[in-house]
Short mmCIF file of C-alpha atoms in Angstrom, two decimals:
data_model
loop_
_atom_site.label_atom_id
_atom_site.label_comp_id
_atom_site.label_asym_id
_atom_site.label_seq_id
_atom_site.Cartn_x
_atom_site.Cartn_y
_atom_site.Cartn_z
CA UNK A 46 10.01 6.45 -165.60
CA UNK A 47 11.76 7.40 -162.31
CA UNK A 48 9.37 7.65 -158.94
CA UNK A 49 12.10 10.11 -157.89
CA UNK A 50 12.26 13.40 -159.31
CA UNK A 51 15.18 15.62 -160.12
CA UNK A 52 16.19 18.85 -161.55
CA UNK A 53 17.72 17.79 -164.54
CA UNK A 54 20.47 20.86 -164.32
CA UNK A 55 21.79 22.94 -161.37
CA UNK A 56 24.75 25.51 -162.36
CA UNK A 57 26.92 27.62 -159.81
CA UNK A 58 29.79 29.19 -159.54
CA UNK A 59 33.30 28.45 -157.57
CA UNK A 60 32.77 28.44 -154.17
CA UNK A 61 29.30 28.96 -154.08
CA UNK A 62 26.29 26.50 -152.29
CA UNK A 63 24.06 24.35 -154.74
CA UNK A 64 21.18 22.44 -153.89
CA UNK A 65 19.37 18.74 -155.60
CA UNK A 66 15.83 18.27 -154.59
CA UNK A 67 14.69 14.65 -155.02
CA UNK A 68 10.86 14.60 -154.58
CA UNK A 69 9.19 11.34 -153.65
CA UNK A 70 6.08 10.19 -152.31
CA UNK A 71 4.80 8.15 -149.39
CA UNK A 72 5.21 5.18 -150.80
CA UNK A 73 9.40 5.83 -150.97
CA UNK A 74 11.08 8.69 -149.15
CA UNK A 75 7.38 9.72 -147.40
CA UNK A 76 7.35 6.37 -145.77
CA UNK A 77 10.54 6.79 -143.84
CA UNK A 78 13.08 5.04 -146.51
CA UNK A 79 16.31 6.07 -146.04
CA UNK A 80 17.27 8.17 -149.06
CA UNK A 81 20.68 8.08 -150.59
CA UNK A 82 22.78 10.14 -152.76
CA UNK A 83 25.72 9.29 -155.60
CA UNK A 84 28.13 10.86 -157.54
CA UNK A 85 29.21 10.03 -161.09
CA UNK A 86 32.04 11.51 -162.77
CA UNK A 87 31.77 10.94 -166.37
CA UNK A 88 32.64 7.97 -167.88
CA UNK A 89 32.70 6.19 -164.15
CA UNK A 90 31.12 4.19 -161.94
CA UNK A 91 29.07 5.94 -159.56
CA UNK A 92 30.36 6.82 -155.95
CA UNK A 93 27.81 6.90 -152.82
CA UNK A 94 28.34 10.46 -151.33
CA UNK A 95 25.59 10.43 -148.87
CA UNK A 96 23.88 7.36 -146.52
CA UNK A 97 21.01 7.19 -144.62
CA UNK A 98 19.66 10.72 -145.54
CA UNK A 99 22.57 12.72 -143.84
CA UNK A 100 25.45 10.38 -143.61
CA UNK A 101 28.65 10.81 -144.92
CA UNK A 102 31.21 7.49 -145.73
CA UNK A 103 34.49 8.22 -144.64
CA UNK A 104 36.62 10.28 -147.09
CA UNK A 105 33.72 12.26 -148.52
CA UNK A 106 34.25 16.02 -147.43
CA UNK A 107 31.94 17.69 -145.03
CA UNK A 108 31.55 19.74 -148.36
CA UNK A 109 28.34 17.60 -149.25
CA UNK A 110 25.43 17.00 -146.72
CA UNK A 111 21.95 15.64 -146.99
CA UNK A 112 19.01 16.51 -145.63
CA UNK A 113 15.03 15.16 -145.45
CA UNK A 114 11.66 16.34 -144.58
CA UNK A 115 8.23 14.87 -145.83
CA UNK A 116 8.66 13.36 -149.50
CA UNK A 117 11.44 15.18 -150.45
CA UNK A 118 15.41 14.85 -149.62
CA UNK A 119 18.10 17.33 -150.52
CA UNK A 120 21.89 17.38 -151.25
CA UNK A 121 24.11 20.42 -150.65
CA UNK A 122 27.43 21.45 -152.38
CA UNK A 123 29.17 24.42 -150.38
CA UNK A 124 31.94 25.61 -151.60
CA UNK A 125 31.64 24.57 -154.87
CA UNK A 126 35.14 23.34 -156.82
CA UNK A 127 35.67 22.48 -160.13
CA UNK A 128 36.03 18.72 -159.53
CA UNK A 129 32.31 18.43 -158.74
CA UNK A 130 31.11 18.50 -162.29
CA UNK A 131 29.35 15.45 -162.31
CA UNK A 132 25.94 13.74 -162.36
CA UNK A 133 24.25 13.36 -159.24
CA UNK A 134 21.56 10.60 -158.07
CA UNK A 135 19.35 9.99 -154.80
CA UNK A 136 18.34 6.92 -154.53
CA UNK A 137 15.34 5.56 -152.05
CA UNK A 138 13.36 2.11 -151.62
CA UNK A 139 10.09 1.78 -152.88
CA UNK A 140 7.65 0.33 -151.09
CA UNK A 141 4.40 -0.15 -153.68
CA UNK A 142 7.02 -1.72 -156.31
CA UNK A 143 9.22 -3.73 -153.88
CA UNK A 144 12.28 -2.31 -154.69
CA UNK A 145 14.99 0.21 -154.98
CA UNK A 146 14.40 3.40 -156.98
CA UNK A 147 16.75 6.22 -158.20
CA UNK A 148 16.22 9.78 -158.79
CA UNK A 149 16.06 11.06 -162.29
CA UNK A 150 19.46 11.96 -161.88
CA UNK A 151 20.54 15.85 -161.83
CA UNK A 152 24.21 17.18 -163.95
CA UNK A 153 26.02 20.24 -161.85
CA UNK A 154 27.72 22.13 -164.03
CA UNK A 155 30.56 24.52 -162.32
CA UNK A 156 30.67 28.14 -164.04
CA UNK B 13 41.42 -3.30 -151.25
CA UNK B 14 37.44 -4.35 -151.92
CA UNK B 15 36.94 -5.12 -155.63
CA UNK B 16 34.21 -6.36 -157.89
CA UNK B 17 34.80 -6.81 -161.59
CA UNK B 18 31.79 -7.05 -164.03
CA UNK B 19 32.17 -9.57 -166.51
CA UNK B 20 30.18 -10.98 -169.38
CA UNK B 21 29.21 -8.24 -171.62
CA UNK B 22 28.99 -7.91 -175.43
CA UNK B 23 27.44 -8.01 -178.53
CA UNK B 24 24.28 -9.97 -178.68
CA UNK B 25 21.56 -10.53 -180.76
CA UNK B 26 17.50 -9.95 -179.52
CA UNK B 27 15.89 -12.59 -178.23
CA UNK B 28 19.30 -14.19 -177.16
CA UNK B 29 19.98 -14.97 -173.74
CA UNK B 30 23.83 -13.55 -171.83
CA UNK B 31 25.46 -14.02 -168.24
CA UNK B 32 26.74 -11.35 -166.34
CA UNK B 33 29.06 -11.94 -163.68
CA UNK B 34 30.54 -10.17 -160.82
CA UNK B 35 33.89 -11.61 -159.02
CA UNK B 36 34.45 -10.03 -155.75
CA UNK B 37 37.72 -9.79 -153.32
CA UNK B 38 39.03 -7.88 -150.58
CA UNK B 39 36.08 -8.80 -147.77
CA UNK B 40 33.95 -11.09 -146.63
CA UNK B 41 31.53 -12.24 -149.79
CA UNK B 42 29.14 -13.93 -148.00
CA UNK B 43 28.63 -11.45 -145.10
CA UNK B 44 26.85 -8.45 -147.69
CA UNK B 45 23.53 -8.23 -149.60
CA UNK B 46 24.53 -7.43 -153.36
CA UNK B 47 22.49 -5.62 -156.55
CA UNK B 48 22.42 -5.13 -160.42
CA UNK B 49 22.05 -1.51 -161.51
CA UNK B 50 22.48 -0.47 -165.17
CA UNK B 51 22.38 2.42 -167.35
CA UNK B 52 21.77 2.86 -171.49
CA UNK B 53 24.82 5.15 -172.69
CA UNK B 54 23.40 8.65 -171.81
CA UNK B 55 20.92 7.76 -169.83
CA UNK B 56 20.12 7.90 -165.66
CA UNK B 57 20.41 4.52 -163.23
CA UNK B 58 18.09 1.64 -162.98
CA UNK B 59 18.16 -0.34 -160.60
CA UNK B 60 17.85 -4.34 -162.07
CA UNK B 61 18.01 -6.53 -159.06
CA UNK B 62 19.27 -7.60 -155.44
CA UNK B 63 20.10 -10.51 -153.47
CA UNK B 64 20.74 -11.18 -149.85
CA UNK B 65 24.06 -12.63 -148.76
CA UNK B 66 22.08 -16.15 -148.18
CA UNK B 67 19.98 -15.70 -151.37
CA UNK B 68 16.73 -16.33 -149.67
CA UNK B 69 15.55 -12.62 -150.43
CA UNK B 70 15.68 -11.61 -154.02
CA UNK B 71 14.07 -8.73 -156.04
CA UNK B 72 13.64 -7.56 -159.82
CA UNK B 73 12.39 -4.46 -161.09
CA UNK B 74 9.16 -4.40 -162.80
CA UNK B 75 10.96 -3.71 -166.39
CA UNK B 76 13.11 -7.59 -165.65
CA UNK B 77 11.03 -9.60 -163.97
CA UNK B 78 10.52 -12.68 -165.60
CA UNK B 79 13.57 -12.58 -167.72
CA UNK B 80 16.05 -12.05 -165.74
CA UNK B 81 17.65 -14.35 -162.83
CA UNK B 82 19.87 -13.33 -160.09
CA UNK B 83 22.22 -15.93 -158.45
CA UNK B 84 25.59 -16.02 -155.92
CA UNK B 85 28.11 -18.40 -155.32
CA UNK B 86 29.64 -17.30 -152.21
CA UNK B 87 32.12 -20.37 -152.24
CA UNK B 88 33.29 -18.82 -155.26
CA UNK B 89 32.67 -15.29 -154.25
CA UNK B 90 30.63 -14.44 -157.21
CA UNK B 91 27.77 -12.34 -158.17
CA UNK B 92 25.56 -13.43 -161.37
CA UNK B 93 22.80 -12.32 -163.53
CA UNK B 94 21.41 -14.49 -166.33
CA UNK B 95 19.30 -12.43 -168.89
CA UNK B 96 17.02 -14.13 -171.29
CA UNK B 97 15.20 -13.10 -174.53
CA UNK B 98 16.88 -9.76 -174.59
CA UNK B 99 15.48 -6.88 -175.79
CA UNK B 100 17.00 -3.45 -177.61
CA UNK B 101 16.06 -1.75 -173.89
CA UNK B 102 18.11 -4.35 -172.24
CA UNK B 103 21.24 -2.43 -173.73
CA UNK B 104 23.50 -0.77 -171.06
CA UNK B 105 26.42 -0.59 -168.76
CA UNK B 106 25.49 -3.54 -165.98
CA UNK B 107 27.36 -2.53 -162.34
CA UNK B 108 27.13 -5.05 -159.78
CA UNK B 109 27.28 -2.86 -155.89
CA UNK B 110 27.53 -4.29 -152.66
CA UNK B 111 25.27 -2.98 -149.98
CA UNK B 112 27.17 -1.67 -146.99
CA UNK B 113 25.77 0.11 -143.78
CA UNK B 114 23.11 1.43 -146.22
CA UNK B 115 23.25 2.36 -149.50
CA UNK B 116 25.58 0.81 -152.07
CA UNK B 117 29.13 1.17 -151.48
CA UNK B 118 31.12 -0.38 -153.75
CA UNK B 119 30.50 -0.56 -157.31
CA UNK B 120 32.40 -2.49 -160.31
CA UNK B 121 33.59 -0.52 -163.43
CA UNK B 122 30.44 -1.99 -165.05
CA UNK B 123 29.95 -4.40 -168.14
CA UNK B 124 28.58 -3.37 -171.67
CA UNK B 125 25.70 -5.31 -173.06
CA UNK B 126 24.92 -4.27 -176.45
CA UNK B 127 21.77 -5.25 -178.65
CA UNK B 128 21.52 -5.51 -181.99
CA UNK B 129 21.11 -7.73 -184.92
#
């Protein structure tokens, strides 16, 4: 059982804004871990979209952005494209069981 | 180009140990931290394990610890993860990822372990 919650389903249409809460607790994201997010296409590996809360690695389009306050971290889609449909993680460290954790994982779906 | 390429996967039967292995190119092996995640067909990620680049930090999750090993060879630029007396659960993809600035940054196309008598 993940320490990092998701919505299990967010649905938009093209071009509109999503959001992915990931709520922690102050033993991951509450403690000041960085929080990171990942996207996976189906039937790929996944891709890191988002570092260090609000990062972006290069090639990744200004499209996505990350945010953090308290125990919770978001991700935000803006102008949503078909090409997103895909599963989407955050990812965190854990401090009370010494390791990484990973959100319970959240599936856009593009109308 | 940076590459890793999971190896190692199959059919095997419980209580039967398997090695996983990760071959890396296109950078510096022994300059980056690397980790196990996996994920059952259909299911979220789980992260397994992690290893500095100089193996004197390692960690398991609480759901492998005991049975499974983590080990690198950075002479032969190679990631490893022995699993013993494995378990219907243990069944999954296996993706070795390199840490980068933070976060993991590169992943392999991931190995399939299946379980099952």
């Amino acid at each position: 059982q993940s320490v990092l919650t998701q919505p299990p389903s967010v649905f938009g249409a093209p071009g509109q804004r999503v959001t992915i809460s990931c709520t922690g607790s102050t033993s991951n994201i509450g403690a000041g871990f960085d929080v990171h997010w990942y996207q996976q296409l189906p039937r790929t590996a996944p891709k890191l979209l988002i570092y260090g809360d609000s990062n972006r690695p290069s090639g990744v389009p200004d499209r996505f952005s990350g945010s953090k306050s308290g125990t919770s971290a978001s991700l935000a889609i803006t102008g949503l494209q078909a090409d997103d449909e895909a599963d989407y993680y955050c990812q965190s460290y854990d401090s009370s069981l010494s390791g990484y954790v990973f959100g319970t994982g959240t599936k856009v779906t593009v109308l | 180009e940076v590459q890793l390429v999971e190896s190692g996967g199959g059919l095997v039967q419980p209580g039967r140990s398997l090695r996983l292995s990760c071959a890396a190119s296109g950078f510096t092996f022994n300059d980056y931290a690397m980790h196990w995640v996996r994920q059952a067909p259909g299911k979220g990620l789980e992260w397994v394990s992690g290893i500095s680049w100089n193996s004197n930090s390692i960690g398991y999750a609480d759901s492998v610890k005991g049975r499974f090993t983590i080990s690198r060879d950075n002479a032969k630029n190679s990631l490893y993860l022995h699993i013993n007396s494995l378990r219907p659960e243990d069944a999954a993809f296996y993706y070795c990822a390199r840490v980068g600035l933070a976060g993991f940054d590169y992943w392999g196309q991931g190995t399939l372990v299946t379980v099952s008598s």
